[in-house]
Amino acid sequence: MNLPNVLTVSRIFLVPLLVVVLLTKLSSERELWGFVVFSVAALTDYFDGYFARKRQQVTTLGKLLDPIADKLLISAAFISLVELDIAPAWMVVTIIGREFAVTGLRSIASSQGFTIDASKLGKSKMASQVFCIGFLIVGTRFPETPLCQVGVILLWVVVVLAILSMIQYFRRFWGQIDESFKSRERQALR
């Protein structure tokens, strides 16, 4: 276990805490505590990759756990926001559905012997999700400010980026499949 993997695992362990903080009334300031927990978890996403690259500690375990931790955090946060009646369920289902689709696609690609790396569009979607969730959580605590409206605008951005990046991943996948098929045909003709 190295530092990047510890950060990734800690993000996974912060997910249930985030849900408990947001969905129970343990504190009158649950939104602020929820924002703190979510922010700490989101920062572990940044720092696990940073330290893995800087220290040359990229591991297979880290490559497997990092996207799982990301999806758990984002899904739990969005589902909590639906439960709190802050985010529309159809938007959250679209976002989470995209995650399942792309994860499945990557699994199929891996079984075919190639990988589909994260795209800039996919990374932009992840960053916009983090900001969106942060604004929506804090915005519910301060409804008289434009924070929640910014969160809603970002939610629309996330939905659009989710759909566009999913299309991009599928196009890359089919391009790889097509190239693999053509390569096999060329080898068969030899």
Short mmCIF file of C-alpha atoms in Angstrom, two decimals, residues 13-176:
data_model
loop_
_atom_site.label_atom_id
_atom_site.label_comp_id
_atom_site.label_asym_id
_atom_site.label_seq_id
_atom_site.Cartn_x
_atom_site.Cartn_y
_atom_site.Cartn_z
CA PHE A 13 -14.36 5.07 3.01
CA LEU A 14 -15.52 8.70 2.90
CA VAL A 15 -18.52 7.77 0.70
CA PRO A 16 -20.71 6.29 3.48
CA LEU A 17 -19.76 9.20 5.75
CA LEU A 18 -20.87 11.65 3.07
CA VAL A 19 -24.23 9.90 2.70
CA VAL A 20 -24.79 9.81 6.48
CA VAL A 21 -23.87 13.48 6.87
CA LEU A 22 -26.11 14.60 4.00
CA LEU A 23 -29.12 12.39 4.65
CA THR A 24 -29.39 12.43 8.43
CA LYS A 25 -30.06 15.39 10.62
CA LEU A 26 -27.15 14.83 12.95
CA SER A 27 -26.24 18.49 12.67
CA SER A 28 -28.06 21.67 11.79
CA GLU A 29 -25.11 22.39 9.52
CA ARG A 30 -25.21 19.11 7.61
CA GLU A 31 -24.79 20.88 4.26
CA LEU A 32 -21.56 22.51 5.39
CA TRP A 33 -20.25 19.25 6.85
CA GLY A 34 -21.37 17.42 3.72
CA PHE A 35 -19.47 19.95 1.62
CA VAL A 36 -16.36 19.46 3.76
CA VAL A 37 -16.52 15.65 3.50
CA PHE A 38 -17.19 15.81 -0.24
CA SER A 39 -14.38 18.32 -0.80
CA VAL A 40 -11.87 16.21 1.14
CA ALA A 41 -12.91 13.13 -0.85
CA ALA A 42 -12.65 15.04 -4.15
CA LEU A 43 -9.19 16.30 -3.19
CA THR A 44 -8.03 12.72 -2.64
CA ASP A 45 -8.92 12.11 -6.29
CA TYR A 46 -6.58 14.87 -7.38
CA PHE A 47 -3.76 13.97 -5.01
CA ASP A 48 -3.78 10.20 -5.55
CA GLY A 49 -3.02 10.71 -9.24
CA TYR A 50 -0.57 13.52 -8.56
CA PHE A 51 1.46 11.48 -6.06
CA ALA A 52 1.27 8.31 -8.16
CA ARG A 53 2.83 10.11 -11.12
CA LYS A 54 5.28 12.24 -9.10
CA ARG A 55 6.55 9.31 -7.02
CA GLN A 56 6.28 6.85 -9.91
CA GLN A 57 3.94 4.71 -7.81
CA VAL A 58 1.34 3.90 -10.44
CA THR A 59 0.04 0.42 -9.60
CA THR A 60 -2.48 -1.98 -11.08
CA LEU A 61 -4.45 -1.75 -7.83
CA GLY A 62 -4.55 2.03 -8.15
CA LYS A 63 -5.63 1.85 -11.78
CA LEU A 64 -8.50 -0.43 -10.78
CA LEU A 65 -9.56 1.31 -7.57
CA ASP A 66 -9.37 4.96 -8.69
CA PRO A 67 -12.25 4.89 -11.19
CA ILE A 68 -14.33 2.77 -8.78
CA ALA A 69 -13.73 5.30 -6.00
CA ASP A 70 -14.64 8.16 -8.36
CA LYS A 71 -17.88 6.51 -9.43
CA LEU A 72 -18.85 5.62 -5.85
CA LEU A 73 -18.26 9.17 -4.65
CA ILE A 74 -20.07 10.90 -7.51
CA SER A 75 -22.96 8.41 -7.57
CA ALA A 76 -23.48 8.57 -3.80
CA ALA A 77 -23.40 12.36 -3.84
CA PHE A 78 -25.84 12.67 -6.74
CA ILE A 79 -28.21 10.04 -5.31
CA SER A 80 -28.16 11.90 -1.98
CA LEU A 81 -29.01 15.12 -3.83
CA VAL A 82 -31.99 13.36 -5.44
CA GLU A 83 -33.13 12.14 -2.02
CA LEU A 84 -32.85 15.70 -0.71
CA ASP A 85 -34.94 16.88 -3.70
CA ILE A 86 -32.09 19.08 -4.93
CA ALA A 87 -31.28 17.30 -8.21
CA PRO A 88 -33.83 15.85 -10.65
CA ALA A 89 -33.70 12.05 -10.76
CA TRP A 90 -33.71 11.91 -14.58
CA MET A 91 -30.52 13.96 -14.74
CA VAL A 92 -28.80 11.80 -12.13
CA VAL A 93 -29.90 8.60 -13.87
CA THR A 94 -28.44 9.96 -17.12
CA ILE A 95 -25.12 10.75 -15.43
CA ILE A 96 -24.86 7.45 -13.55
CA GLY A 97 -26.10 5.48 -16.56
CA ARG A 98 -23.28 6.98 -18.60
CA GLU A 99 -20.82 5.79 -15.95
CA PHE A 100 -22.12 2.23 -16.19
CA ALA A 101 -22.06 2.32 -19.99
CA VAL A 102 -18.49 3.61 -20.21
CA THR A 103 -17.27 1.21 -17.52
CA GLY A 104 -18.85 -1.69 -19.41
CA LEU A 105 -17.32 -0.47 -22.64
CA ARG A 106 -13.89 -0.30 -21.05
CA SER A 107 -14.31 -3.84 -19.72
CA ILE A 108 -15.18 -5.11 -23.18
CA ALA A 109 -12.25 -3.22 -24.68
CA SER A 110 -9.93 -4.74 -22.07
CA SER A 111 -11.18 -8.23 -22.90
CA GLN A 112 -10.37 -7.49 -26.54
CA GLY A 113 -6.83 -6.49 -25.64
CA PHE A 114 -6.96 -2.71 -25.80
CA THR A 115 -7.67 0.17 -23.47
CA ILE A 116 -9.72 3.30 -23.81
CA ASP A 117 -7.98 6.02 -21.86
CA ALA A 118 -9.81 8.88 -20.22
CA SER A 119 -10.42 11.72 -22.65
CA LYS A 120 -10.18 15.44 -21.98
CA LEU A 121 -13.95 15.58 -22.33
CA GLY A 122 -14.32 12.83 -19.72
CA LYS A 123 -11.94 14.64 -17.37
CA SER A 124 -13.88 17.88 -17.90
CA LYS A 125 -17.06 16.01 -17.01
CA MET A 126 -15.48 14.77 -13.78
CA ALA A 127 -14.29 18.26 -12.82
CA SER A 128 -17.69 19.78 -13.61
CA GLN A 129 -19.38 17.06 -11.51
CA VAL A 130 -17.23 17.96 -8.51
CA PHE A 131 -17.99 21.66 -8.81
CA CYS A 132 -21.68 20.98 -9.51
CA ILE A 133 -22.10 18.82 -6.42
CA GLY A 134 -20.21 21.30 -4.27
CA PHE A 135 -22.37 24.21 -5.43
CA LEU A 136 -25.60 22.23 -4.98
CA ILE A 137 -24.68 21.11 -1.45
CA VAL A 138 -23.64 24.57 -0.26
CA GLY A 139 -26.43 26.23 -2.22
CA THR A 140 -29.06 24.43 -0.16
CA ARG A 141 -27.55 25.92 2.99
CA PHE A 142 -27.59 29.44 1.52
CA PRO A 143 -30.68 29.58 -0.73
CA GLU A 144 -30.65 33.38 -0.85
CA THR A 145 -27.35 33.31 -2.77
CA PRO A 146 -26.82 32.30 -6.41
CA LEU A 147 -24.84 29.22 -5.36
CA CYS A 148 -27.69 26.80 -6.01
CA GLN A 149 -28.46 28.38 -9.40
CA VAL A 150 -24.81 27.96 -10.37
CA GLY A 151 -25.10 24.33 -9.25
CA VAL A 152 -28.18 23.81 -11.43
CA ILE A 153 -26.41 25.33 -14.45
CA LEU A 154 -23.42 23.08 -13.78
CA LEU A 155 -25.79 20.11 -13.52
CA TRP A 156 -26.95 20.81 -17.07
CA VAL A 157 -23.30 21.10 -18.13
CA VAL A 158 -22.57 17.73 -16.50
CA VAL A 159 -25.48 16.06 -18.32
CA VAL A 160 -24.34 17.45 -21.68
CA LEU A 161 -20.70 16.48 -21.04
CA ALA A 162 -21.78 13.02 -19.87
CA ILE A 163 -23.66 12.39 -23.09
CA LEU A 164 -20.97 13.88 -25.34
CA SER A 165 -18.13 12.04 -23.62
CA MET A 166 -20.10 8.77 -23.76
CA ILE A 167 -20.53 9.24 -27.51
CA GLN A 168 -16.81 9.96 -27.78
CA TYR A 169 -15.91 6.80 -25.85
CA PHE A 170 -18.21 4.69 -28.00
CA ARG A 171 -16.71 6.15 -31.19
CA ARG A 172 -13.20 5.43 -29.94
CA PHE A 173 -14.26 1.91 -29.00
CA TRP A 174 -15.77 1.19 -32.42
CA GLY A 175 -12.71 2.72 -34.08
CA GLN A 176 -10.47 0.39 -32.08
#
